[in-house]
Tab-separated table of C-alpha atoms and ligand atoms in Angstrom:
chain	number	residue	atom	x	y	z
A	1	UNK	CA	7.304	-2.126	14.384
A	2	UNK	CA	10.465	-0.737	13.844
A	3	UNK	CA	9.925	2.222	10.702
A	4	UNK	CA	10.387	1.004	7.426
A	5	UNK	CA	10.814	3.130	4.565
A	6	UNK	CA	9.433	2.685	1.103
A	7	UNK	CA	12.808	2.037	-0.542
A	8	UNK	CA	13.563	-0.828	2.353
A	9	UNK	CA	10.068	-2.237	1.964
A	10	UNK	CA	10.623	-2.419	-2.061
A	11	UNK	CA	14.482	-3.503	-1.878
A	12	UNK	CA	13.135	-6.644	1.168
A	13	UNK	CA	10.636	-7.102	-1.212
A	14	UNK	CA	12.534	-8.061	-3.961
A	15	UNK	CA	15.190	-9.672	-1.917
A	16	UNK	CA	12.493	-12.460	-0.344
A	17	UNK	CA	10.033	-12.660	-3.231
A	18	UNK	CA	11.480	-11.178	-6.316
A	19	UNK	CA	8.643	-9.447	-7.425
A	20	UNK	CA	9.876	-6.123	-7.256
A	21	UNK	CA	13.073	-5.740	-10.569
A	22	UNK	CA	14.881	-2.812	-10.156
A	23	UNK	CA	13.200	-1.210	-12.762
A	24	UNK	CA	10.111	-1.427	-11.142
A	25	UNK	CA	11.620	-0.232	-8.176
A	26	UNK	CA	12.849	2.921	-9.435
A	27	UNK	CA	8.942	3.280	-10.971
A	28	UNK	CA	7.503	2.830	-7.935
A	29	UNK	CA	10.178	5.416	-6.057
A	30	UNK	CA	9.803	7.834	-8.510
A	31	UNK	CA	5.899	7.880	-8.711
A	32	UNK	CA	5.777	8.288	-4.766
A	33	UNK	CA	8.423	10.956	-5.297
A	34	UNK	CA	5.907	12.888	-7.544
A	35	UNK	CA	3.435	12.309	-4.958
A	36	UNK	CA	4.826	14.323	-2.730
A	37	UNK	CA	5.233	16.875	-5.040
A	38	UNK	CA	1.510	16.779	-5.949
A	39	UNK	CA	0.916	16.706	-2.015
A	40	UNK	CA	2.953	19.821	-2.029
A	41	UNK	CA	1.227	21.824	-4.753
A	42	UNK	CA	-2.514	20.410	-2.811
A	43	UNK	CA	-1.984	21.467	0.161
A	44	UNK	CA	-1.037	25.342	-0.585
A	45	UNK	CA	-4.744	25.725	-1.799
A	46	UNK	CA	-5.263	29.203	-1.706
A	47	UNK	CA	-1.947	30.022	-0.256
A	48	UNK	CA	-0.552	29.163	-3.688
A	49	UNK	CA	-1.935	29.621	-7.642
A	50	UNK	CA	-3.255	25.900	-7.605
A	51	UNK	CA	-7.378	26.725	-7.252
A	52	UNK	CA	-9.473	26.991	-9.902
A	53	UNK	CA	-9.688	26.121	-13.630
A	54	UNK	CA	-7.089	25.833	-15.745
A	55	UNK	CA	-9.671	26.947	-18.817
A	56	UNK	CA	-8.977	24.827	-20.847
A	57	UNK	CA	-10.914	20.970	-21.312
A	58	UNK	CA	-9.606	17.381	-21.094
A	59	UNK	CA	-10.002	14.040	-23.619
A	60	UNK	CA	-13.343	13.858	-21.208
A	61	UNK	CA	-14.794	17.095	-22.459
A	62	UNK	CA	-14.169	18.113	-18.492
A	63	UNK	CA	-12.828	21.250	-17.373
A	64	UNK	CA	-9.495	21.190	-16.347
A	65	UNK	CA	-8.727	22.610	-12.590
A	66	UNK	CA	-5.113	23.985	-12.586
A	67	UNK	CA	-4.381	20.875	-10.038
A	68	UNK	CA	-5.018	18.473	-12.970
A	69	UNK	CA	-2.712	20.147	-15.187
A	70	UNK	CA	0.071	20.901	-12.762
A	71	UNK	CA	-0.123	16.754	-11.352
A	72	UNK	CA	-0.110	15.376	-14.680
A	73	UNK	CA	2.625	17.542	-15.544
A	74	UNK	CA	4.721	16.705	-12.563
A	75	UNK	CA	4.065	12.765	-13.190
A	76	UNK	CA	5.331	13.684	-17.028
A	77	UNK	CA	8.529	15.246	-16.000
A	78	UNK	CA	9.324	12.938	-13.273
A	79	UNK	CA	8.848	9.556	-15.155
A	80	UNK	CA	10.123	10.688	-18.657
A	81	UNK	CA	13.887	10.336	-17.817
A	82	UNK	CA	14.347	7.317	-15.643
A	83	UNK	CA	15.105	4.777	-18.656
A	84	UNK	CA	12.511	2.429	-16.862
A	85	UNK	CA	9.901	3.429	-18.765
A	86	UNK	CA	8.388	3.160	-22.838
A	87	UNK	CA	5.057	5.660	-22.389
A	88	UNK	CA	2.870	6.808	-20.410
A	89	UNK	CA	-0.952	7.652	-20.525
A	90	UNK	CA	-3.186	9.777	-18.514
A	91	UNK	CA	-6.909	10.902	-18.345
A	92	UNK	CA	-5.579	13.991	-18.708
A	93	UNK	CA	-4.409	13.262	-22.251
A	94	UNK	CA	-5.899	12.411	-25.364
A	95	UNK	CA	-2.987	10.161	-26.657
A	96	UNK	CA	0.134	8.249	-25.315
A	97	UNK	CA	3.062	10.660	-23.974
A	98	UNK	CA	5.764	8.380	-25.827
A	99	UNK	CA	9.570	8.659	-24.065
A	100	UNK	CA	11.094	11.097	-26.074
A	101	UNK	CA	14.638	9.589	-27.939
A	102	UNK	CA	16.884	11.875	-25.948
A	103	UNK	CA	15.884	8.948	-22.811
A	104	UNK	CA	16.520	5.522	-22.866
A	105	UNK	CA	13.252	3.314	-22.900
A	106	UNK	CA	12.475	0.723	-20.408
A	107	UNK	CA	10.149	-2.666	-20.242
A	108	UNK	CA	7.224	-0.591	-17.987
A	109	UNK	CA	3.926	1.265	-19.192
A	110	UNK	CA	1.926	3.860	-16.703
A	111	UNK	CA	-1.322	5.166	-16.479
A	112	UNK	CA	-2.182	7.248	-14.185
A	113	UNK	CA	-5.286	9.929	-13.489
A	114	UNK	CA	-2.743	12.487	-11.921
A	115	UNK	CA	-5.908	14.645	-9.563
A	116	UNK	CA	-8.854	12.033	-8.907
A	117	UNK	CA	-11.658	13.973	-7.451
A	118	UNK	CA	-10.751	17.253	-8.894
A	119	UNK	CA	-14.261	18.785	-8.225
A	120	UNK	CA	-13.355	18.145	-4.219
A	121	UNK	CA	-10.020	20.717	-4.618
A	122	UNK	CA	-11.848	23.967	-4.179
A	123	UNK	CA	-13.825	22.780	-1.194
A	124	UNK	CA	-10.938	20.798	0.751
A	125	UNK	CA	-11.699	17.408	0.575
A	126	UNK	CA	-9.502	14.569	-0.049
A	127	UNK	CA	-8.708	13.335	-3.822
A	128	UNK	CA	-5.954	11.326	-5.209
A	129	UNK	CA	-3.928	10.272	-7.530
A	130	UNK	CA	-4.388	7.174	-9.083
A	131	UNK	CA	-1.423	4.503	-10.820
A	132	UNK	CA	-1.302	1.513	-13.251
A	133	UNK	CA	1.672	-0.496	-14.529
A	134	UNK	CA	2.063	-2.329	-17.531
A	135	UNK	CA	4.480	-4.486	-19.129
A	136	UNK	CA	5.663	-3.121	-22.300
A	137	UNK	CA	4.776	-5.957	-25.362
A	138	UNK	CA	6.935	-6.387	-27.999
A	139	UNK	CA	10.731	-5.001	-28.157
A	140	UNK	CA	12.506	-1.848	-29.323
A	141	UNK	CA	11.262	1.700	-29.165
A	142	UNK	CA	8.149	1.526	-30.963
A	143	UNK	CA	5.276	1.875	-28.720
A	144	UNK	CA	1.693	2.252	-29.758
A	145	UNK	CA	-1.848	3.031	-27.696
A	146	UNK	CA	-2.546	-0.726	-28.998
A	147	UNK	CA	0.205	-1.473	-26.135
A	148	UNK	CA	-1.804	-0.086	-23.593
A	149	UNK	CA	-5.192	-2.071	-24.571
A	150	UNK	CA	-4.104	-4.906	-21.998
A	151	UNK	CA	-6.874	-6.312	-19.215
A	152	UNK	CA	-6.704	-5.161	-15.946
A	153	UNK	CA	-4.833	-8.791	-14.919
A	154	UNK	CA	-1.494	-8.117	-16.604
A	155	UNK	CA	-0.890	-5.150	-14.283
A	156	UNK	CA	2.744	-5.441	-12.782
A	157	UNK	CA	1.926	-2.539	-9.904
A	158	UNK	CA	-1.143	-0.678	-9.030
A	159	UNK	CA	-1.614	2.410	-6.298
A	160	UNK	CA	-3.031	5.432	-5.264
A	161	UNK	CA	-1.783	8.153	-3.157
A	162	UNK	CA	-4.942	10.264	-1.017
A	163	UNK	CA	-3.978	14.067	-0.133
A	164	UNK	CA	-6.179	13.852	2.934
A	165	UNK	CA	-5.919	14.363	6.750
A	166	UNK	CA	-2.811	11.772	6.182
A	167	UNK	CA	-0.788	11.983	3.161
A	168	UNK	CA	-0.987	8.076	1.935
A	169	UNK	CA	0.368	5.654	-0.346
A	170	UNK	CA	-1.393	2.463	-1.018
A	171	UNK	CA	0.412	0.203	-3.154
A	172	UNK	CA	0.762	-3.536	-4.403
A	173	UNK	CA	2.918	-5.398	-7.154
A	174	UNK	CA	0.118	-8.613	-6.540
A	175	UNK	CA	1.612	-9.767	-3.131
A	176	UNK	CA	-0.788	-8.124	-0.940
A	177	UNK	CA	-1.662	-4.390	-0.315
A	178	UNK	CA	0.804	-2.126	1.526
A	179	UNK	CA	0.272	1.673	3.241
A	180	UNK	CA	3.163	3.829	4.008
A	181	UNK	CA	2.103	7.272	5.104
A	182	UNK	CA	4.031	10.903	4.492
A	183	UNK	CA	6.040	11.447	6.860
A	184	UNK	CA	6.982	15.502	6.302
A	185	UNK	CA	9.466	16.469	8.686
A	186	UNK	CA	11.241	14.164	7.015
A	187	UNK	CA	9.725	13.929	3.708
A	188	UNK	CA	9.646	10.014	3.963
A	189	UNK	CA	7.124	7.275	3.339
A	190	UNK	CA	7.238	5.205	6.154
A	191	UNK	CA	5.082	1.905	6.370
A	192	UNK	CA	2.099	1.748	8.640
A	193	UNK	CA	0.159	-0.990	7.263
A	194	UNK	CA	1.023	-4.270	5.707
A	195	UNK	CA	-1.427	-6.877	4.801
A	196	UNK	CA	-4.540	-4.506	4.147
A	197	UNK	CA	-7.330	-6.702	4.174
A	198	UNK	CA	-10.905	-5.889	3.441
A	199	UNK	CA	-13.800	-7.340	6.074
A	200	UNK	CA	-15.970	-9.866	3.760
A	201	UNK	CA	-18.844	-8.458	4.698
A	202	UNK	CA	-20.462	-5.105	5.338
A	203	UNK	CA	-23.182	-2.781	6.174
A	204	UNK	CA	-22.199	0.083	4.190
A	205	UNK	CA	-22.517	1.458	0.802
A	206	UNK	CA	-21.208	3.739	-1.229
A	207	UNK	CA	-23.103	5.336	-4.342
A	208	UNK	CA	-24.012	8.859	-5.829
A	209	UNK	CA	-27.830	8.414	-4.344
A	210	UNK	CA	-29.318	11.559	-6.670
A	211	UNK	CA	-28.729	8.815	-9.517
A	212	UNK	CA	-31.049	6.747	-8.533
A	213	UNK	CA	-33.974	7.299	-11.314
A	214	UNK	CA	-31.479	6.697	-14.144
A	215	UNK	CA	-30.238	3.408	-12.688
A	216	UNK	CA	-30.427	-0.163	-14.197
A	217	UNK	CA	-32.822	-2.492	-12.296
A	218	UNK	CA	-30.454	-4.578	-10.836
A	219	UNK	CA	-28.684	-1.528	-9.368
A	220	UNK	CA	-31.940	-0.018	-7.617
A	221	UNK	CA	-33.215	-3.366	-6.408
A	222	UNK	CA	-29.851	-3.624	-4.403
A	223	UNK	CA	-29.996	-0.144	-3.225
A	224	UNK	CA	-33.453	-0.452	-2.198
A	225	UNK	CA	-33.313	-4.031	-0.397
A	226	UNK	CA	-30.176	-2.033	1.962
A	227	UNK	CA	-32.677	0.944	2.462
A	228	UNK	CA	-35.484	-1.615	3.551
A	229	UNK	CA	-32.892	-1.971	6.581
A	230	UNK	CA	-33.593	-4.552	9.504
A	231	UNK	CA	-37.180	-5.421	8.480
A	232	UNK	CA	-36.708	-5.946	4.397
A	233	UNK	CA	-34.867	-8.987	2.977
A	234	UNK	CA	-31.400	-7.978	3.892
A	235	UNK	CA	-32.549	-8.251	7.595
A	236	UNK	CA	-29.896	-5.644	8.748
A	237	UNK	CA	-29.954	-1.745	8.733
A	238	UNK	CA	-27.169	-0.127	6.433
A	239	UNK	CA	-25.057	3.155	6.350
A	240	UNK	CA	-24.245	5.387	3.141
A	241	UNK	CA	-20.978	6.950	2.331
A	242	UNK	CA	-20.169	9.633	-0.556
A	243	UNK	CA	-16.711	11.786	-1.042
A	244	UNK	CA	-17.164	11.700	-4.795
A	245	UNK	CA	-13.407	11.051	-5.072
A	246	UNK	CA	-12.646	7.696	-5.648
A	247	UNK	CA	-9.456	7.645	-3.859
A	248	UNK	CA	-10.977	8.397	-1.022
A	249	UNK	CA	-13.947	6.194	-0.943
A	250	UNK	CA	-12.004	2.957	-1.534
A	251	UNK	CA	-9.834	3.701	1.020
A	252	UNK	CA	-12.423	3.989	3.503
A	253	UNK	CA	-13.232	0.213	2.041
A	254	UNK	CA	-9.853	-0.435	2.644
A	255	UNK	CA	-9.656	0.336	6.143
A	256	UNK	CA	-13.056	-0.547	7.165
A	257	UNK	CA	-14.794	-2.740	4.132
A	258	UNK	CA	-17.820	-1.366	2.342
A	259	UNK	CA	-19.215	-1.559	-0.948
A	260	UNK	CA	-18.842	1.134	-3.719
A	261	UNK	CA	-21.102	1.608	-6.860
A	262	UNK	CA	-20.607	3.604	-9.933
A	263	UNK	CA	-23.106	2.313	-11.997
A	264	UNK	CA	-23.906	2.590	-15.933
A	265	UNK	CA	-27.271	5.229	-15.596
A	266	UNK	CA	-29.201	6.207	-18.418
A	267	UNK	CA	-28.341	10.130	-18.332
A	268	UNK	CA	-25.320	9.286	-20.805
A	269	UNK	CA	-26.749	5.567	-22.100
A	270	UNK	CA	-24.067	5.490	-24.598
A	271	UNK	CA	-21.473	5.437	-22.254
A	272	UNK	CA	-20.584	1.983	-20.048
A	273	UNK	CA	-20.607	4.233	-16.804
A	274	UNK	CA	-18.475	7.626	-15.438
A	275	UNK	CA	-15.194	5.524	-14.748
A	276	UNK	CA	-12.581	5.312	-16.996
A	277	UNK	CA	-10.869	1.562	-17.084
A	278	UNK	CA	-7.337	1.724	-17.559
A	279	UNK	CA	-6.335	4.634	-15.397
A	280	UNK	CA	-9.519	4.013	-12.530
A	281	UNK	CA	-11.027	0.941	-12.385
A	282	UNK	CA	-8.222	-1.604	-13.056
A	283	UNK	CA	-6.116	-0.395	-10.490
A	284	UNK	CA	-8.425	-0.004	-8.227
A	285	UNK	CA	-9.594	-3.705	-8.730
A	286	UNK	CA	-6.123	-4.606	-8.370
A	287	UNK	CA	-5.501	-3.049	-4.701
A	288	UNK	CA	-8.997	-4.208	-4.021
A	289	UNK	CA	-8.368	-7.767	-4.917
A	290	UNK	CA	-5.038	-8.061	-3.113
A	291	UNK	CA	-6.644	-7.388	-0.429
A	292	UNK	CA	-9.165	-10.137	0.294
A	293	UNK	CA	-12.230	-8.206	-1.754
A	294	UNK	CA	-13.925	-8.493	-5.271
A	295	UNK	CA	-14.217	-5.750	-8.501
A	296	UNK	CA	-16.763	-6.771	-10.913
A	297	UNK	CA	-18.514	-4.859	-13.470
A	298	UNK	CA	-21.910	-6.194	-12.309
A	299	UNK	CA	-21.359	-8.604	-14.920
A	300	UNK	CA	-17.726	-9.534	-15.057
A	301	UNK	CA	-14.629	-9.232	-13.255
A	302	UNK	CA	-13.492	-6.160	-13.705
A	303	UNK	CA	-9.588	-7.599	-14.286
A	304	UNK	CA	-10.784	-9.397	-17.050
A	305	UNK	CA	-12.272	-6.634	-19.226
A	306	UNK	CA	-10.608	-6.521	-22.540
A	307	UNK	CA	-9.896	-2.855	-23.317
A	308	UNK	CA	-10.712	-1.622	-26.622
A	309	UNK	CA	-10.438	1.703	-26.040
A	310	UNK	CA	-7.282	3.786	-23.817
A	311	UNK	CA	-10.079	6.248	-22.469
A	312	UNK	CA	-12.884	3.484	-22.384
A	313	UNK	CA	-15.529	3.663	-19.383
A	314	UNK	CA	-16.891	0.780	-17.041
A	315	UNK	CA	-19.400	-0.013	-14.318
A	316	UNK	CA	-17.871	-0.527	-11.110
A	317	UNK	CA	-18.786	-2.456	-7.988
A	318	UNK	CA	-16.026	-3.233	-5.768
A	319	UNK	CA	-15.292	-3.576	-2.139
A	320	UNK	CA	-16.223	-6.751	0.226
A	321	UNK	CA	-16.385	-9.701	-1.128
A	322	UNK	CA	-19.322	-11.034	-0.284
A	323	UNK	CA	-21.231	-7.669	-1.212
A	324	UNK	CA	-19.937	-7.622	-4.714
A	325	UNK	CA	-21.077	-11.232	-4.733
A	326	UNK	CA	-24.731	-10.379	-4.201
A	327	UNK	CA	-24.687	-7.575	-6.527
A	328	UNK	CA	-23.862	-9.973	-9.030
A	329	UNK	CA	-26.676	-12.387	-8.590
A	330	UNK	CA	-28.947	-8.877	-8.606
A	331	UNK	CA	-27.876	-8.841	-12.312
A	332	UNK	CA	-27.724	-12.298	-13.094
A	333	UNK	CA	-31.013	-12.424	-11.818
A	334	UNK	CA	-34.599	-12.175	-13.450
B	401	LIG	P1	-20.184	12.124	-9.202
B	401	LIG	C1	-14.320	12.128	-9.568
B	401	LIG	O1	-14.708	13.084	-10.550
B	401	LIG	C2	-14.774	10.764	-10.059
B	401	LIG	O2	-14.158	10.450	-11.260
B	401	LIG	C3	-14.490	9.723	-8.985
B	401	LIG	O3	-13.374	10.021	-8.234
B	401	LIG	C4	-15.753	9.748	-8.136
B	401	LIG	O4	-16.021	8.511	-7.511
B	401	LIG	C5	-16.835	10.107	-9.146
B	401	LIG	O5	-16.191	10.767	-10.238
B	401	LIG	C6	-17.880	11.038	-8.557
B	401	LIG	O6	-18.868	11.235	-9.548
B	401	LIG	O7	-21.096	11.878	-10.399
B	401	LIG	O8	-20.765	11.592	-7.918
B	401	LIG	O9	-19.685	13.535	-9.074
């Protein structure tokens, strides 16, 4: 395959399905754009002031490393001026970053969690970034968090980029899922997968095991039956995966299928689970659904929560089909 750039991929795109409006377009160009930056400002680590805290906390109550502050900031000043977007909102902020007058305002809305797996920077392992785009309700300049309270299946574009080994950009606009990895000598995205599709089933799971006491029923069962291995009810031995960045366990479930839990657990019982919806789990259901697998809440499909909260939390199960399936009938069951 010949190599095809992120701009040709997004301009073909548009010119044989029209999903992809120019303003989307520039979104999309511009976010990877930041990307790089943020891949940049990673990957000096201790070559560059970028470890650490920042001391100060986020909307979360979670310290801040100075990687959170410095991708957030870099997704602020590289989206604010484009005219092809109304607001923003991040994890990193407790309210709406509204385009200021001095820029035009466009039809699109993004979320993002600008350093996903922030407590992986200091030890060199991969985290993220993480994208969602909205449609912008209602006309003229007024834009309220209430805008942003849409379910996960109005998203126009979802993505993630992983700082790992590869520098990668995963991305759909609900026509499949695409990859286009960094290249840096010459500071291009360049397509190397098209068509991502997630194996239906799967003998691997991924969950944060030291949990396990403070699960829900349902959860442990599940867990339990794929420990029983070969000779209990699931009749086939199973493997475990944890990065503790999101990014980079659903990528792994990208590439090679697998199933990843994060689990409401009674150490916070107030709170739905550790995930944050708008900015996380939608779209990473998204991605996940385009490409041939399932995101449910345990309960529900995770696309069809209705937010009522920007910084709301959610169980999340996603990854091969057929997996997320049987989870479900663990809690629909007795
Ligand atoms: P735990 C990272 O902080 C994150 O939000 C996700 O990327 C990751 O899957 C999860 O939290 C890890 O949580 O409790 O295992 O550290």
């Amino acid at each position: 395959m010949g190599r095809i750039s992120l701009t040709r991929y997004l301009v073909e795109q548009q010119r044989e399905h029209g999903r992809i409006p120019g303003e989307l377009r520039l979104l999309i160009e511009v976010v990877a754009r930041a990307c790089k930056h943020i891949a940049i400002a990673v990957n000096k680590g201790a070559l560059g002031d970028v470890l650490g805290n920042a001391g100060t906390e986020n909307v979360q109550g979670e310290i801040q490393k100075k990687l959170d502050v410095i991708a957030n900031e870099v997704l602020i000043e590289a989206n604010e001026w484009g005219g092809h977007l109304a607001a923003m909102a991040s994890e990193e902020m407790d309210s709406i970053h509204v385009v200021p007058n001095r820029y035009p305002q466009g039809e699109y809305m993004l979320l993002f969690d600008p350093l996903d797996g922030s407590s992986n920077i200091d030890v060199n392992v991969s985290i993220g970034t993480i994208f969602s785009v909205l449609r912008k309700i209602g006309h003229g300049r007024g834009v309220a968090e209430g805008d942003f309270l849409q379910p996960g299946r109005h998203q126009a574009a979802a993505g993630y980029c992983v700082y790992g080994p590869q520098t990668t950009l995963v991305l759909t606009v609900g026509d499949g899922v695409a990859m286009f990895t960094l290249d840096r000598e010459t500071g291009s995205w360049v397509l190397t997968q098209n068509g991502v599709a997630i194996p239906e089933e799967t003998r691997e799971f991924a969950i944060n095991m030291s949990n396990m006491r403070h699960w829900a029923p349902p959860v442990k069962r599940y867990i339990d039956d794929c420990l029983a291995g070969r000779d209990g009810p699931r009749g086939k031995d199973f493997n475990m995966r944890w990065v503790a960045s999101m990014v980079a366990d659903v990528h792994r479930i990208l590439t090679r299928g697998g199933v990843f839990l994060y689990p409401w657990d009674a150490r916070e019982p107030d709170k739905a689970g550790k995930l944050r919806l708008m900015y996380e789990a939608n779209p990473m259901a998204f991605i996940v659904e385009q490409a041939g697998g399932a995101a449910s809440t345990g309960t529900e499909r995770i696309m069809d929560v209705l937010p009522n909260k920007l910084h709301q939390r959610v169980p999340v199960v996603l990854g091969s089909k057929n997996e997320v399936a049987r989870i479900a009938t663990y809690h629909a069951g007795p």
